[in-house]
Each structure stands twice: as structure tokens, then as C-alpha cells.
mmCIF file of C-alpha atoms in Angstrom:
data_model
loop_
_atom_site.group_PDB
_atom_site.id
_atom_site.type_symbol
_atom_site.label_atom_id
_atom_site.label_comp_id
_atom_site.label_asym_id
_atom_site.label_seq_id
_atom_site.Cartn_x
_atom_site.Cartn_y
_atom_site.Cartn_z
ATOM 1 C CA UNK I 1 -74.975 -215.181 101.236
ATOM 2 C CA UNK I 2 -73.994 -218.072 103.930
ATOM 3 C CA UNK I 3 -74.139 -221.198 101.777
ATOM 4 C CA UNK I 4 -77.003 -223.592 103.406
ATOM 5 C CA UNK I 5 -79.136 -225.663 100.909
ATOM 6 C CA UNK I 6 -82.333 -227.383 101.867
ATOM 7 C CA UNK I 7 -83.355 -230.146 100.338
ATOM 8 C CA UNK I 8 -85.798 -230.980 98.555
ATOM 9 C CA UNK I 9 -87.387 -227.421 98.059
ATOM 10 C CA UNK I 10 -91.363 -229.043 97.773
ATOM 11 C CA UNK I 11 -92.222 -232.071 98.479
ATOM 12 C CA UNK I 12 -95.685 -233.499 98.229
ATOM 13 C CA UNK I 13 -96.478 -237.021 100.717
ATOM 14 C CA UNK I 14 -99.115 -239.266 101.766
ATOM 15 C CA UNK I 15 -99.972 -238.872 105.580
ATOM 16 C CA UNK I 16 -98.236 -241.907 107.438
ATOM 17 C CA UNK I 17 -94.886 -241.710 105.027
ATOM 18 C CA UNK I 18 -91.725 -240.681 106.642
ATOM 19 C CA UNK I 19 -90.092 -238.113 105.273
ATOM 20 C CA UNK I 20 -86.785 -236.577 105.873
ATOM 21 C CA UNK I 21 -85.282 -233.057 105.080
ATOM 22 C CA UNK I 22 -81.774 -232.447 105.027
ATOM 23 C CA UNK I 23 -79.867 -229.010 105.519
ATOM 24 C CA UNK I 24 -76.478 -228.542 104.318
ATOM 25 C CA UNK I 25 -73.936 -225.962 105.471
ATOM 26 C CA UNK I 26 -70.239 -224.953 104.249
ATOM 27 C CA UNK I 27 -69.589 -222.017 107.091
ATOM 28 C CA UNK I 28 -68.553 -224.259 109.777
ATOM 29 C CA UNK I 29 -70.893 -223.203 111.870
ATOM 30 C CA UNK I 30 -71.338 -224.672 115.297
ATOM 31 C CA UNK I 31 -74.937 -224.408 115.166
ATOM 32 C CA UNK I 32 -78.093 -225.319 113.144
ATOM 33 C CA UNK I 33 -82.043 -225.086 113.670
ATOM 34 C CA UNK I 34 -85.258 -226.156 112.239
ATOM 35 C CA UNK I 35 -88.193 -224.232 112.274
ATOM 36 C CA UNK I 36 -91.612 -224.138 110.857
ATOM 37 C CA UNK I 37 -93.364 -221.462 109.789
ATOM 38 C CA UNK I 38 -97.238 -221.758 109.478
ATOM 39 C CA UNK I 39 -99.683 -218.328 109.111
ATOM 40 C CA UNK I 40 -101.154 -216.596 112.435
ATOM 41 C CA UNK I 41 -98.076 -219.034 114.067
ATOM 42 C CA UNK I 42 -94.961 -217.525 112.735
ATOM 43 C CA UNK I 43 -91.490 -219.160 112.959
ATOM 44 C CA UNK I 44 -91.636 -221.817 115.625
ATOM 45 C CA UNK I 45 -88.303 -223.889 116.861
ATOM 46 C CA UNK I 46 -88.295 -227.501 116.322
ATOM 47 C CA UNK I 47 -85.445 -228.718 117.156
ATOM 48 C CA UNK I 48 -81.916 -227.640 117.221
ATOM 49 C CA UNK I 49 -77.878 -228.481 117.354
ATOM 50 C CA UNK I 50 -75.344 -227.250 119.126
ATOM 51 C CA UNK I 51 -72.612 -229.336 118.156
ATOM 52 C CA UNK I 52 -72.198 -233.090 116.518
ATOM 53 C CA UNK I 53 -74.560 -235.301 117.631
ATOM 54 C CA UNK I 54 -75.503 -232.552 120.204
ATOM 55 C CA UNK I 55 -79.571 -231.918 119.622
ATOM 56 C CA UNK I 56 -82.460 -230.298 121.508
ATOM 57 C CA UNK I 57 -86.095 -229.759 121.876
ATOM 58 C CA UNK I 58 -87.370 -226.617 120.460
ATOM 59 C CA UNK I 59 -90.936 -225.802 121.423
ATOM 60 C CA UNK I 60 -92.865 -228.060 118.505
ATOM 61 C CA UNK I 61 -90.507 -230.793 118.318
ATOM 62 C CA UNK I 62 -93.887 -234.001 118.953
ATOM 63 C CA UNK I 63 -93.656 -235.976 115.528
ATOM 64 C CA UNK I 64 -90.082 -234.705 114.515
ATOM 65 C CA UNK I 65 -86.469 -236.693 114.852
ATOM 66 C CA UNK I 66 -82.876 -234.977 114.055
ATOM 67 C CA UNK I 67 -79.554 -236.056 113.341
ATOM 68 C CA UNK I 68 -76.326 -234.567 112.677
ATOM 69 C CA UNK I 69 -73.633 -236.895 112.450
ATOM 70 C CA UNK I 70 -71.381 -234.025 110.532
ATOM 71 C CA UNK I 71 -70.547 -230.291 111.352
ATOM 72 C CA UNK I 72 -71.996 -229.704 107.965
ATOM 73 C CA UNK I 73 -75.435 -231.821 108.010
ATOM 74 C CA UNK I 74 -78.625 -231.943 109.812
ATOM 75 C CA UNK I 75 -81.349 -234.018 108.962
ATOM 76 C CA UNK I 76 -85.026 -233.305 109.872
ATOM 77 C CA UNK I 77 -87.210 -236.421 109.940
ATOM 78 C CA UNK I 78 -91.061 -236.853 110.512
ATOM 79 C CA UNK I 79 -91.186 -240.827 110.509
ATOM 80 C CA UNK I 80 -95.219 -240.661 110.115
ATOM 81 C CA UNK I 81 -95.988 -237.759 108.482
ATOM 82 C CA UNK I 82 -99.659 -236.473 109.333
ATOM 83 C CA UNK I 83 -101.578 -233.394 107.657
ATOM 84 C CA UNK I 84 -100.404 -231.110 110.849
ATOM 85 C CA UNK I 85 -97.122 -230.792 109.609
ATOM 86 C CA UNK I 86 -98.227 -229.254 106.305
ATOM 87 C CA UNK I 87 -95.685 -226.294 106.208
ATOM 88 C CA UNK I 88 -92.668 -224.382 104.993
ATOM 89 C CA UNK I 89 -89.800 -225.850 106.956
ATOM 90 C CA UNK I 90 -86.658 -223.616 107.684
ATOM 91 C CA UNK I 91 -82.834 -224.340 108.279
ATOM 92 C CA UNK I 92 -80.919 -221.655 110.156
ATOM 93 C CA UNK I 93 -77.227 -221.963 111.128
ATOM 94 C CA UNK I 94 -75.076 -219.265 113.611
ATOM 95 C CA UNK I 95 -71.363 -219.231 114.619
ATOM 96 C CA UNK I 96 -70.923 -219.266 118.460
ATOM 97 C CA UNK I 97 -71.271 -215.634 120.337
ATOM 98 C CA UNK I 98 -74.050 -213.191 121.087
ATOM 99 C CA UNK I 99 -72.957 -211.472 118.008
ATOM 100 C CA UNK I 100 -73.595 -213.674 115.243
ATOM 101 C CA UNK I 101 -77.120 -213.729 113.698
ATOM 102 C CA UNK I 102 -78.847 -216.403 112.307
ATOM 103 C CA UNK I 103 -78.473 -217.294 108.413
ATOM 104 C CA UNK I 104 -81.558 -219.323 106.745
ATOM 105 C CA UNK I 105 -82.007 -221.229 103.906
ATOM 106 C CA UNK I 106 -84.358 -220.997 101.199
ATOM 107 C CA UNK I 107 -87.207 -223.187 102.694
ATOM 108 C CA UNK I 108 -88.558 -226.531 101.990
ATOM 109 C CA UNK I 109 -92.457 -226.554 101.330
ATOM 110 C CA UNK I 110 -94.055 -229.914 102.547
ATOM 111 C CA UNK I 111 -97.254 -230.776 101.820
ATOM 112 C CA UNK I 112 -98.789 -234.063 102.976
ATOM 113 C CA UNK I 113 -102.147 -234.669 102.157
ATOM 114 C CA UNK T 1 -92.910 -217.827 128.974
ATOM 115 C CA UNK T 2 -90.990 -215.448 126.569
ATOM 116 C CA UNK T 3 -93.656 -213.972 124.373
ATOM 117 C CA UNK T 4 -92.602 -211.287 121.463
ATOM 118 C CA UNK T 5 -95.121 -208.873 119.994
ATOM 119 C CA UNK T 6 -95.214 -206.972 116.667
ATOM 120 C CA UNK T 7 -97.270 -203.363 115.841
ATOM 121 C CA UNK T 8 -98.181 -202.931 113.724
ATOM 122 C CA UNK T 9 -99.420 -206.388 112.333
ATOM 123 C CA UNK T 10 -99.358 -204.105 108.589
ATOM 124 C CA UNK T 11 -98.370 -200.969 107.115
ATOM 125 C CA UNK T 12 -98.866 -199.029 103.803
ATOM 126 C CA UNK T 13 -97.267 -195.900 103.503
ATOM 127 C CA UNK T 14 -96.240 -193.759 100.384
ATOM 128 C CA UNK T 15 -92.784 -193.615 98.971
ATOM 129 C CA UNK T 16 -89.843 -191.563 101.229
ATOM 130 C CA UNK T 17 -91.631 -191.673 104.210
ATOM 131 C CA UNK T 18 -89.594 -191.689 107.434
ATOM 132 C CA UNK T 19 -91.474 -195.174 109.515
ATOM 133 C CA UNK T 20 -91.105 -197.131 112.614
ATOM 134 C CA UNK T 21 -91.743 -200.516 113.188
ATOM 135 C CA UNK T 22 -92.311 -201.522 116.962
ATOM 136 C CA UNK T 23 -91.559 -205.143 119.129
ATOM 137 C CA UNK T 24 -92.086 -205.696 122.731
ATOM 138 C CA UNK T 25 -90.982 -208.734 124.638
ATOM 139 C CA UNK T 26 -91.674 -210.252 127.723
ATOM 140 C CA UNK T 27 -88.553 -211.493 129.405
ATOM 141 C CA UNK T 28 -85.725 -208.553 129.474
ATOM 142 C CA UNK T 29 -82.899 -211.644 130.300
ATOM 143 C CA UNK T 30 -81.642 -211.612 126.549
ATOM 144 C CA UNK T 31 -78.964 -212.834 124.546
ATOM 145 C CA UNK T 32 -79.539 -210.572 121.727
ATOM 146 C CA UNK T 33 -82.389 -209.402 119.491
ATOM 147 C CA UNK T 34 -82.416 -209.396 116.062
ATOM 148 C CA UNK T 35 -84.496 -208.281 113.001
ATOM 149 C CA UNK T 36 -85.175 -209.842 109.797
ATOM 150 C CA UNK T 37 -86.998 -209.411 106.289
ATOM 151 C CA UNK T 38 -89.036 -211.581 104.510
ATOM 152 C CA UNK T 39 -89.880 -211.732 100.763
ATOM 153 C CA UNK T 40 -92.653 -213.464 99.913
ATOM 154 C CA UNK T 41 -92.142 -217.249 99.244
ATOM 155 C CA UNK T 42 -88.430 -216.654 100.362
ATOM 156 C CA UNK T 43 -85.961 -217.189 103.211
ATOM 157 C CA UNK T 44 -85.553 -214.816 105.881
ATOM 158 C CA UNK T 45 -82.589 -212.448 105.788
ATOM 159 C CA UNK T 46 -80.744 -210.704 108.297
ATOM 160 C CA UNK T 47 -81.129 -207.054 108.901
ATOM 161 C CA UNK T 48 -79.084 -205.680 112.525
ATOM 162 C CA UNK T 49 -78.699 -207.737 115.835
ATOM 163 C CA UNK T 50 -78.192 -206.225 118.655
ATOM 164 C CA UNK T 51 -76.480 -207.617 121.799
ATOM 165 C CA UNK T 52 -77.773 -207.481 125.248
ATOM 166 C CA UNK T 53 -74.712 -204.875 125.866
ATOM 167 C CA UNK T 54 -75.997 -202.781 123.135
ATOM 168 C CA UNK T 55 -78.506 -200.393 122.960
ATOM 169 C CA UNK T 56 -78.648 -199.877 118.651
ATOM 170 C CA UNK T 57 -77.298 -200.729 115.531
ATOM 171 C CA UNK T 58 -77.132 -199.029 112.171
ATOM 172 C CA UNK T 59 -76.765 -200.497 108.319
ATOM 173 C CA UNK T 60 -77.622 -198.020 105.900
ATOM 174 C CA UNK T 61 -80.917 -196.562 106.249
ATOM 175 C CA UNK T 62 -81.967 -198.812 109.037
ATOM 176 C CA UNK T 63 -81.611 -197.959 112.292
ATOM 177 C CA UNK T 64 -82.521 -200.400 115.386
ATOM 178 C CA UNK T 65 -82.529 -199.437 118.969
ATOM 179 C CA UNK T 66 -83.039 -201.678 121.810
ATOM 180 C CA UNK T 67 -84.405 -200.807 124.974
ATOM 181 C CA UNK T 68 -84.235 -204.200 128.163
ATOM 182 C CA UNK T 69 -86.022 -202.218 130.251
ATOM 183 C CA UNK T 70 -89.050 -201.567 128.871
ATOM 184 C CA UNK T 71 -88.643 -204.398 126.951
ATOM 185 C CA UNK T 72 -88.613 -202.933 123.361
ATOM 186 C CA UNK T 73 -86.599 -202.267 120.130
ATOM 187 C CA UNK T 74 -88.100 -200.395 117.104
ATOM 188 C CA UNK T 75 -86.682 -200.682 114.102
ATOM 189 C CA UNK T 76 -86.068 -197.171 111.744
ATOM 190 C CA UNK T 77 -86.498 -197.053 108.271
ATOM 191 C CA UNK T 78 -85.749 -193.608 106.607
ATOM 192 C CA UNK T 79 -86.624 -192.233 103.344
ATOM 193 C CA UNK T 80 -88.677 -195.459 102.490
ATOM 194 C CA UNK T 81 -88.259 -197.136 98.624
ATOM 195 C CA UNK T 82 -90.664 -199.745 97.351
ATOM 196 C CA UNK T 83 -88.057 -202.146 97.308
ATOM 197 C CA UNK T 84 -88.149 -202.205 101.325
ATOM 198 C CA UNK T 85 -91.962 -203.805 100.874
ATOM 199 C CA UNK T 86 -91.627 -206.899 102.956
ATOM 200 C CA UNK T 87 -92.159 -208.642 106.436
ATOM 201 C CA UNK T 88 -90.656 -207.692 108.778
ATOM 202 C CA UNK T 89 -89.490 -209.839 112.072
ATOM 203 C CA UNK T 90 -88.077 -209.392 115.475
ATOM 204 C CA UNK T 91 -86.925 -212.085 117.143
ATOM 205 C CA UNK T 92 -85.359 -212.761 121.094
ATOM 206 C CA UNK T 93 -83.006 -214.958 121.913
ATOM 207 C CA UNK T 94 -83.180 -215.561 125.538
ATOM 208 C CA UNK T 95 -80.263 -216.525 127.652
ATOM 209 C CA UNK T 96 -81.211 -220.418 126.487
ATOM 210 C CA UNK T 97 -80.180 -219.141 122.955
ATOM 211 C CA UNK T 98 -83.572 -220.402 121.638
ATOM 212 C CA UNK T 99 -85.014 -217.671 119.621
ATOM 213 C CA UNK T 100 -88.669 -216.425 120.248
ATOM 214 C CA UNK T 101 -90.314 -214.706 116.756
ATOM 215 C CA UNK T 102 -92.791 -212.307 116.724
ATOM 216 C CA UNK T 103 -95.747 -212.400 113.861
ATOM 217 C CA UNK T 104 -94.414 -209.496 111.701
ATOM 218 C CA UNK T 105 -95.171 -206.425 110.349
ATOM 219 C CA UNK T 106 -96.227 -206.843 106.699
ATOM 220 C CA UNK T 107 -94.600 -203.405 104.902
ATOM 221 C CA UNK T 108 -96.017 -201.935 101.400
ATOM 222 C CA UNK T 109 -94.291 -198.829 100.070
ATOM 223 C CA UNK T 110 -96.259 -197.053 97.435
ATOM 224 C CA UNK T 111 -94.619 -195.937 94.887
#
């Protein structure tokens, strides 16, 4: 299995707390996502990396902040959480090519209530 | 907008059966398209990908064709085992490399 760890794997937060989520990878891999998955939505893209302190919008990305300051780390942040962004939050990391599929992590359930 | 559909939404079929799972997408500019499983309360896992070049791959008994012009891939599962009982999801990554998901198709193999 690629080695990414999520962390923390549940969390439980009052609305208007930041919170951050941090995803840890020991491929080397150039890139790294965050998604959320929610029922009747699927997967959705929140933001991703395409290098060191090289980030994009995915398509929910309103509320959410990233960071990656090393190959190996990117950090998720809602800085006011609200009871939207009750989820299960996903890391994903890919080498660079058309031919190298996406490797996830085990999840991080949020709930903020 | 790149949208990605899944049919069916659910499936129960008995042990060893031969079944097809079907996605269609919107938008035949893609990078590649790729096909994952889901256990319940776990991470997704990688199944095939196939490149925009390509037109299927193969691991084991899984089989997944992809077809830009009509703007579908199915994926093949023969001789089905109760262990394959999961989701099951397509995704397309456009030439953007952003990856559009489709809902799933929720799999039960009887035993």
C-alpha cells in the first residue's frame, strides 16, 4: 500500500473552531489532493498540490486553506469550522504522468456540531 | 462542465455471475480514467487506469475498456465472489488533471 497517513482519523469540533488536517506521504510524490466525500455528492476536489508551495482550487474549496511547505506534507485547514463541512475528508497523492493513479488514505471523519 | 455518470446506482447478483458495471462522461478531452473500490468506512483503492491512448486494461478478473468517443468505459467483473461486494467508482481526469467522480455503483454478491 502507498504509505499516506491522515491525521487525526475522527475528530469531533464546535462550529466556529479551526481545525486543521494533515496528510503525510513517504512516496515522493509530486502531487497531493483533498477531497470530501458526503452521500448523494460523492468525492468532490477541494483543493490540491502540484508541487511545494504550489496549491489550487478544486471545485469546493469556500471555507478551506492548504499548505505544503514539504514534498511530504499537506495540511488542510477550515479556520471557522461550520456544520457544512461535516464529512469524511480524503488525502490522495499521484506521481507525475497519465499513468499513475491516485493512492488515498484512510479518511479523516470530522464532525462539527 | 465535466459531468461523470454511474448505472447502475446498485446491484445484487448471485455468486459467479459474469457483470458489468457502466460510466459515461461528458467531456471526451481526457487524461485518463480510472476505477476504484470502496469498502465501507474505508479508503478508496485502485483498481485499472486507463490512459487516453488506451482503449482497456486487465488485472485479474477485471477487465476495463474505455471508449472517448462515445464517452464510456465499463468495467468487467467475471466469475463474481462475495468478496468483490463493494462501491464501485469511475473517475475522469480531464486534461486540467482534476479528477471528476461519479456516484458509484454499490455491488452485493450473494453467496
Amino acid at each position: 500500500d502507498a504509505g499516506i497517513t491522515q491525521s487525526p482519523r475522527h475528530k469531533v469540533t464546535e462550529t466556529g473552531t479551526p481545525v486543521t488536517l494533515r496528510c503525510h506521504q513517504t512516496e515522493n510524490h509530486r502531487y497531493m489532493y483533498w477531497y470530501r466525500q458526503d452521500p448523494g455528492h460523492g468525492l468532490r476536489l477541494i483543493h490540491y498540490s502540484y508541487g511545494v508551495k504550489d496549491t489550487d482550487k478544486g471545485e469546493v474549496s469556500d471555507g478551506y486553506s492548504v499548505s505544503r511547505s514539504k514534498t511530504e506534507d499537506f495540511l488542510l485547514t477550515l479556520e471557522s469550522a461550520t456544520s457544512s463541512q461535516t464529512s469524511v475528508y480524503f488525502c490522495a497523492i499521484s506521481g507525475q504522468g497519465a499513468g499513475q493513479p491516485q493512492h488515498f488514505g484512510d479518511g479523516t471523519r470530522l464532525s462539527i456540531l | 462542465k465535466q459531468e461523470v455518470t454511474q448505472i447502475p446506482a446498485a446491484l445484487s447478483v448471485p455468486e459467479g455471475e459474469n457483470l458489468v458495471l457502466n460510466c459515461s462522461f461528458t467531456d471526451s478531452a481526457i487524461y485518463n480514467l480510472q476505477w476504484f473500490r470502496q469498502d465501507p468506512g474505508k479508503g478508496l483503492t485502485s483498481l485499472l487506469l486507463i490512459q487516453s491512448s488506451q482503449r482497456e486494461q486487465t488485472s485479474g478478473r477485471l477487465n476495463a475498456s474505455l471508449d472517448k468517443s462515445s464517452g464510456r468505459s465499463t468495467l468487467y467483473i467475471a466469475a463474481s465472489q462475495p468478496g468483490d461486494s463493494a462501491t464501485y467508482l469511475c473517475t475522469n481526469a480531464g486534461n486540467n488533471r482534476k479528477l471528476i467522480w461519479g456516484l458509484g455503483t454499490s455491488l452485493a454478491v450473494n453467496p
